[in-house]
Each structure stands twice: as C-alpha cells, then as structure tokens.
C-alpha cells in the first residue's frame, strides 16, 4: 500500500483547490497574507511503475554521468534510489538532513517552487552549497526536467553516522 501525504500550500490568492496527481494531494487555500509552501515528507510510496517518465541524468561525484528514467510525481531522491545512484538520503526523505543535496542547472532551478524554511535550514548544512542547490527529497520530478543534468556534490555531511548508507525501503 502506498502512503498518501497531504501538502498544504497557502497562497495570498483567494482560491481553494485540491488536486491528486499520482499519490500526492496538493491543497491551496488563502488563510495567510503571504505565500508559504510546506515541505514534502515521503514515507515510502510514490507514483507507480506505470507512471509517465522523463529522462534525467546525474553527474556523479567522480564526474561520470548516469542517465535514468524518472517517474513524474516522485522525488528526485526516490528516482536516485530506484536506479542505485549514490544519493544518500540519510533521513529517508523527510527533510531532516542534507545528504540528498543536488545542484541544478539554473534553467531548471528557476522553474522550481521556492524551498521551504525547513529545506533552507537543512541546505545550510550541505557540503558545497551553491545558488542552485536543493534537496532531492523535496524536489518532485516534472516534465520540464526532461534531459536535465543534476550534479551530486563531491562529498556530503552526514551527522548521523559517518560511513552509514541507509537502504531505501
């Protein structure tokens, strides 16, 4: 059974809508004066094997390129784990570490939703932080990412246990 988690997006516009795409439910409402986005927490699940896919590439720490099929609607951390890309995700994708730090091309980064305050706090601990850095657990694959090359930093900071690499479940 796949888990469904609610993500509340609160905007200054006066409209309320709900949309279910894959197994993600997005709600927006006008309860706050300024826009805010709450982070995504995946505990397993994600779009099924029959979800539409796009091609993305990961530039690995050794500068080699690994090209994979990414399912629309899954996080980039989930994509990396499905294809054995060495993107750690020590917190298992709940925005509590910086080990799934990715560096995006500016053209893709500019199209992404703003990071949450929690994600920004975690990014402050990331090794090799750049202006186009995001956490892979917080970025959902979209069709606009087709053929993007995402860079893994040369190292990570894992405050959990040095050398421990958790296996996705």
JSON list of N, CA and C in Angstrom, two decimals, residues 57-59 75-77 80 85 87 98-105 109 119 123 126 128-130 132-137 139 150-153:
[
{"chain": "A", "resi": 57, "resn": "UNK", "atom": "N", "xyz": [19.64, 12.99, -15.97]},
{"chain": "A", "resi": 57, "resn": "UNK", "atom": "CA", "xyz": [20.99, 12.47, -15.76]},
{"chain": "A", "resi": 57, "resn": "UNK", "atom": "C", "xyz": [21.54, 13.00, -14.45]},
{"chain": "A", "resi": 58, "resn": "UNK", "atom": "N", "xyz": [22.34, 12.18, -13.80]},
{"chain": "A", "resi": 58, "resn": "UNK", "atom": "CA", "xyz": [23.04, 12.58, -12.58]},
{"chain": "A", "resi": 58, "resn": "UNK", "atom": "C", "xyz": [24.52, 12.62, -12.90]},
{"chain": "A", "resi": 59, "resn": "UNK", "atom": "N", "xyz": [25.17, 13.77, -12.61]},
{"chain": "A", "resi": 59, "resn": "UNK", "atom": "CA", "xyz": [26.63, 13.85, -12.69]},
{"chain": "A", "resi": 59, "resn": "UNK", "atom": "C", "xyz": [27.13, 13.42, -11.32]},
{"chain": "A", "resi": 75, "resn": "UNK", "atom": "N", "xyz": [9.92, 12.01, -5.97]},
{"chain": "A", "resi": 75, "resn": "UNK", "atom": "CA", "xyz": [11.02, 12.92, -5.62]},
{"chain": "A", "resi": 75, "resn": "UNK", "atom": "C", "xyz": [12.28, 12.46, -6.35]},
{"chain": "A", "resi": 76, "resn": "UNK", "atom": "N", "xyz": [13.20, 13.39, -6.52]},
{"chain": "A", "resi": 76, "resn": "UNK", "atom": "CA", "xyz": [14.46, 13.02, -7.16]},
{"chain": "A", "resi": 76, "resn": "UNK", "atom": "C", "xyz": [15.26, 12.05, -6.29]},
{"chain": "A", "resi": 77, "resn": "UNK", "atom": "N", "xyz": [15.07, 12.09, -4.98]},
{"chain": "A", "resi": 77, "resn": "UNK", "atom": "CA", "xyz": [15.71, 11.11, -4.11]},
{"chain": "A", "resi": 77, "resn": "UNK", "atom": "C", "xyz": [15.17, 9.72, -4.42]},
{"chain": "A", "resi": 80, "resn": "UNK", "atom": "N", "xyz": [16.72, 8.55, -7.65]},
{"chain": "A", "resi": 80, "resn": "UNK", "atom": "CA", "xyz": [18.11, 8.14, -7.44]},
{"chain": "A", "resi": 80, "resn": "UNK", "atom": "C", "xyz": [18.18, 6.76, -6.79]},
{"chain": "A", "resi": 85, "resn": "UNK", "atom": "N", "xyz": [21.71, 5.31, -7.73]},
{"chain": "A", "resi": 85, "resn": "UNK", "atom": "CA", "xyz": [22.57, 6.49, -7.76]},
{"chain": "A", "resi": 85, "resn": "UNK", "atom": "C", "xyz": [22.97, 6.76, -6.31]},
{"chain": "A", "resi": 87, "resn": "UNK", "atom": "N", "xyz": [23.05, 8.77, -3.98]},
{"chain": "A", "resi": 87, "resn": "UNK", "atom": "CA", "xyz": [22.50, 9.96, -3.33]},
{"chain": "A", "resi": 87, "resn": "UNK", "atom": "C", "xyz": [21.94, 9.45, -2.01]},
{"chain": "A", "resi": 98, "resn": "UNK", "atom": "N", "xyz": [20.99, 16.84, 5.02]},
{"chain": "A", "resi": 98, "resn": "UNK", "atom": "CA", "xyz": [21.34, 17.46, 3.74]},
{"chain": "A", "resi": 98, "resn": "UNK", "atom": "C", "xyz": [22.05, 16.49, 2.81]},
{"chain": "A", "resi": 99, "resn": "UNK", "atom": "N", "xyz": [21.94, 15.19, 3.07]},
{"chain": "A", "resi": 99, "resn": "UNK", "atom": "CA", "xyz": [22.70, 14.21, 2.31]},
{"chain": "A", "resi": 99, "resn": "UNK", "atom": "C", "xyz": [22.10, 13.90, 0.94]},
{"chain": "A", "resi": 100, "resn": "UNK", "atom": "N", "xyz": [20.96, 14.47, 0.60]},
{"chain": "A", "resi": 100, "resn": "UNK", "atom": "CA", "xyz": [20.41, 14.29, -0.75]},
{"chain": "A", "resi": 100, "resn": "UNK", "atom": "C", "xyz": [20.54, 15.59, -1.54]},
{"chain": "A", "resi": 101, "resn": "UNK", "atom": "N", "xyz": [21.51, 16.41, -1.15]},
{"chain": "A", "resi": 101, "resn": "UNK", "atom": "CA", "xyz": [21.79, 17.69, -1.80]},
{"chain": "A", "resi": 101, "resn": "UNK", "atom": "C", "xyz": [22.13, 17.48, -3.28]},
{"chain": "A", "resi": 102, "resn": "UNK", "atom": "N", "xyz": [21.44, 18.22, -4.14]},
{"chain": "A", "resi": 102, "resn": "UNK", "atom": "CA", "xyz": [21.70, 18.21, -5.58]},
{"chain": "A", "resi": 102, "resn": "UNK", "atom": "C", "xyz": [21.94, 19.63, -6.06]},
{"chain": "A", "resi": 103, "resn": "UNK", "atom": "N", "xyz": [22.71, 19.75, -7.12]},
{"chain": "A", "resi": 103, "resn": "UNK", "atom": "CA", "xyz": [22.96, 21.06, -7.74]},
{"chain": "A", "resi": 103, "resn": "UNK", "atom": "C", "xyz": [22.29, 21.04, -9.11]},
{"chain": "A", "resi": 104, "resn": "UNK", "atom": "N", "xyz": [21.41, 22.00, -9.32]},
{"chain": "A", "resi": 104, "resn": "UNK", "atom": "CA", "xyz": [20.58, 22.06, -10.53]},
{"chain": "A", "resi": 104, "resn": "UNK", "atom": "C", "xyz": [21.15, 23.05, -11.54]},
{"chain": "A", "resi": 105, "resn": "UNK", "atom": "N", "xyz": [20.90, 22.81, -12.83]},
{"chain": "A", "resi": 105, "resn": "UNK", "atom": "CA", "xyz": [21.20, 23.84, -13.82]},
{"chain": "A", "resi": 105, "resn": "UNK", "atom": "C", "xyz": [20.29, 25.04, -13.53]},
{"chain": "A", "resi": 109, "resn": "UNK", "atom": "N", "xyz": [16.46, 25.15, -12.01]},
{"chain": "A", "resi": 109, "resn": "UNK", "atom": "CA", "xyz": [16.31, 25.71, -10.67]},
{"chain": "A", "resi": 109, "resn": "UNK", "atom": "C", "xyz": [15.29, 26.85, -10.67]},
{"chain": "A", "resi": 119, "resn": "UNK", "atom": "N", "xyz": [13.66, 23.25, 4.49]},
{"chain": "A", "resi": 119, "resn": "UNK", "atom": "CA", "xyz": [14.65, 22.84, 3.49]},
{"chain": "A", "resi": 119, "resn": "UNK", "atom": "C", "xyz": [15.84, 23.79, 3.49]},
{"chain": "A", "resi": 123, "resn": "UNK", "atom": "N", "xyz": [19.70, 22.86, 3.99]},
{"chain": "A", "resi": 123, "resn": "UNK", "atom": "CA", "xyz": [20.69, 23.22, 2.97]},
{"chain": "A", "resi": 123, "resn": "UNK", "atom": "C", "xyz": [21.87, 23.98, 3.57]},
{"chain": "A", "resi": 126, "resn": "UNK", "atom": "N", "xyz": [24.66, 21.71, 4.06]},
{"chain": "A", "resi": 126, "resn": "UNK", "atom": "CA", "xyz": [25.12, 20.92, 2.91]},
{"chain": "A", "resi": 126, "resn": "UNK", "atom": "C", "xyz": [26.56, 21.26, 2.53]},
{"chain": "A", "resi": 128, "resn": "UNK", "atom": "N", "xyz": [29.38, 21.98, -0.08]},
{"chain": "A", "resi": 128, "resn": "UNK", "atom": "CA", "xyz": [29.44, 22.51, -1.44]},
{"chain": "A", "resi": 128, "resn": "UNK", "atom": "C", "xyz": [28.19, 23.22, -1.89]},
{"chain": "A", "resi": 129, "resn": "UNK", "atom": "N", "xyz": [27.52, 23.91, -0.99]},
{"chain": "A", "resi": 129, "resn": "UNK", "atom": "CA", "xyz": [26.28, 24.62, -1.30]},
{"chain": "A", "resi": 129, "resn": "UNK", "atom": "C", "xyz": [26.50, 25.64, -2.42]},
{"chain": "A", "resi": 130, "resn": "UNK", "atom": "N", "xyz": [25.55, 25.69, -3.36]},
{"chain": "A", "resi": 130, "resn": "UNK", "atom": "CA", "xyz": [25.61, 26.67, -4.45]},
{"chain": "A", "resi": 130, "resn": "UNK", "atom": "C", "xyz": [24.29, 27.44, -4.49]},
{"chain": "A", "resi": 132, "resn": "UNK", "atom": "N", "xyz": [22.17, 27.23, -6.74]},
{"chain": "A", "resi": 132, "resn": "UNK", "atom": "CA", "xyz": [21.15, 26.39, -7.36]},
{"chain": "A", "resi": 132, "resn": "UNK", "atom": "C", "xyz": [21.04, 25.04, -6.67]},
{"chain": "A", "resi": 133, "resn": "UNK", "atom": "N", "xyz": [21.36, 24.99, -5.38]},
{"chain": "A", "resi": 133, "resn": "UNK", "atom": "CA", "xyz": [21.27, 23.75, -4.59]},
{"chain": "A", "resi": 133, "resn": "UNK", "atom": "C", "xyz": [19.86, 23.55, -4.06]},
{"chain": "A", "resi": 134, "resn": "UNK", "atom": "N", "xyz": [19.42, 22.31, -4.07]},
{"chain": "A", "resi": 134, "resn": "UNK", "atom": "CA", "xyz": [18.15, 21.89, -3.46]},
{"chain": "A", "resi": 134, "resn": "UNK", "atom": "C", "xyz": [18.34, 20.49, -2.90]},
{"chain": "A", "resi": 135, "resn": "UNK", "atom": "N", "xyz": [17.40, 20.08, -2.04]},
{"chain": "A", "resi": 135, "resn": "UNK", "atom": "CA", "xyz": [17.41, 18.72, -1.52]},
{"chain": "A", "resi": 135, "resn": "UNK", "atom": "C", "xyz": [16.59, 17.83, -2.45]},
{"chain": "A", "resi": 136, "resn": "UNK", "atom": "N", "xyz": [17.15, 16.69, -2.84]},
{"chain": "A", "resi": 136, "resn": "UNK", "atom": "CA", "xyz": [16.47, 15.78, -3.75]},
{"chain": "A", "resi": 136, "resn": "UNK", "atom": "C", "xyz": [15.17, 15.24, -3.20]},
{"chain": "A", "resi": 137, "resn": "UNK", "atom": "N", "xyz": [15.04, 15.16, -1.87]},
{"chain": "A", "resi": 137, "resn": "UNK", "atom": "CA", "xyz": [13.79, 14.66, -1.28]},
{"chain": "A", "resi": 137, "resn": "UNK", "atom": "C", "xyz": [12.67, 15.67, -1.37]},
{"chain": "A", "resi": 139, "resn": "UNK", "atom": "N", "xyz": [12.28, 17.90, -4.09]},
{"chain": "A", "resi": 139, "resn": "UNK", "atom": "CA", "xyz": [12.01, 18.30, -5.48]},
{"chain": "A", "resi": 139, "resn": "UNK", "atom": "C", "xyz": [11.31, 17.15, -6.19]},
{"chain": "A", "resi": 150, "resn": "UNK", "atom": "N", "xyz": [21.68, 16.76, -13.33]},
{"chain": "A", "resi": 150, "resn": "UNK", "atom": "CA", "xyz": [21.71, 17.17, -11.94]},
{"chain": "A", "resi": 150, "resn": "UNK", "atom": "C", "xyz": [23.03, 16.71, -11.34]},
{"chain": "A", "resi": 151, "resn": "UNK", "atom": "N", "xyz": [23.69, 17.59, -10.62]},
{"chain": "A", "resi": 151, "resn": "UNK", "atom": "CA", "xyz": [25.02, 17.28, -10.12]},
{"chain": "A", "resi": 151, "resn": "UNK", "atom": "C", "xyz": [24.99, 16.89, -8.64]},
{"chain": "A", "resi": 152, "resn": "UNK", "atom": "N", "xyz": [25.65, 15.79, -8.33]},
{"chain": "A", "resi": 152, "resn": "UNK", "atom": "CA", "xyz": [25.86, 15.41, -6.93]},
{"chain": "A", "resi": 152, "resn": "UNK", "atom": "C", "xyz": [27.13, 16.11, -6.46]},
{"chain": "A", "resi": 153, "resn": "UNK", "atom": "N", "xyz": [27.13, 16.66, -5.25]},
{"chain": "A", "resi": 153, "resn": "UNK", "atom": "CA", "xyz": [28.35, 17.27, -4.74]},
{"chain": "A", "resi": 153, "resn": "UNK", "atom": "C", "xyz": [29.45, 16.22, -4.55]}
]
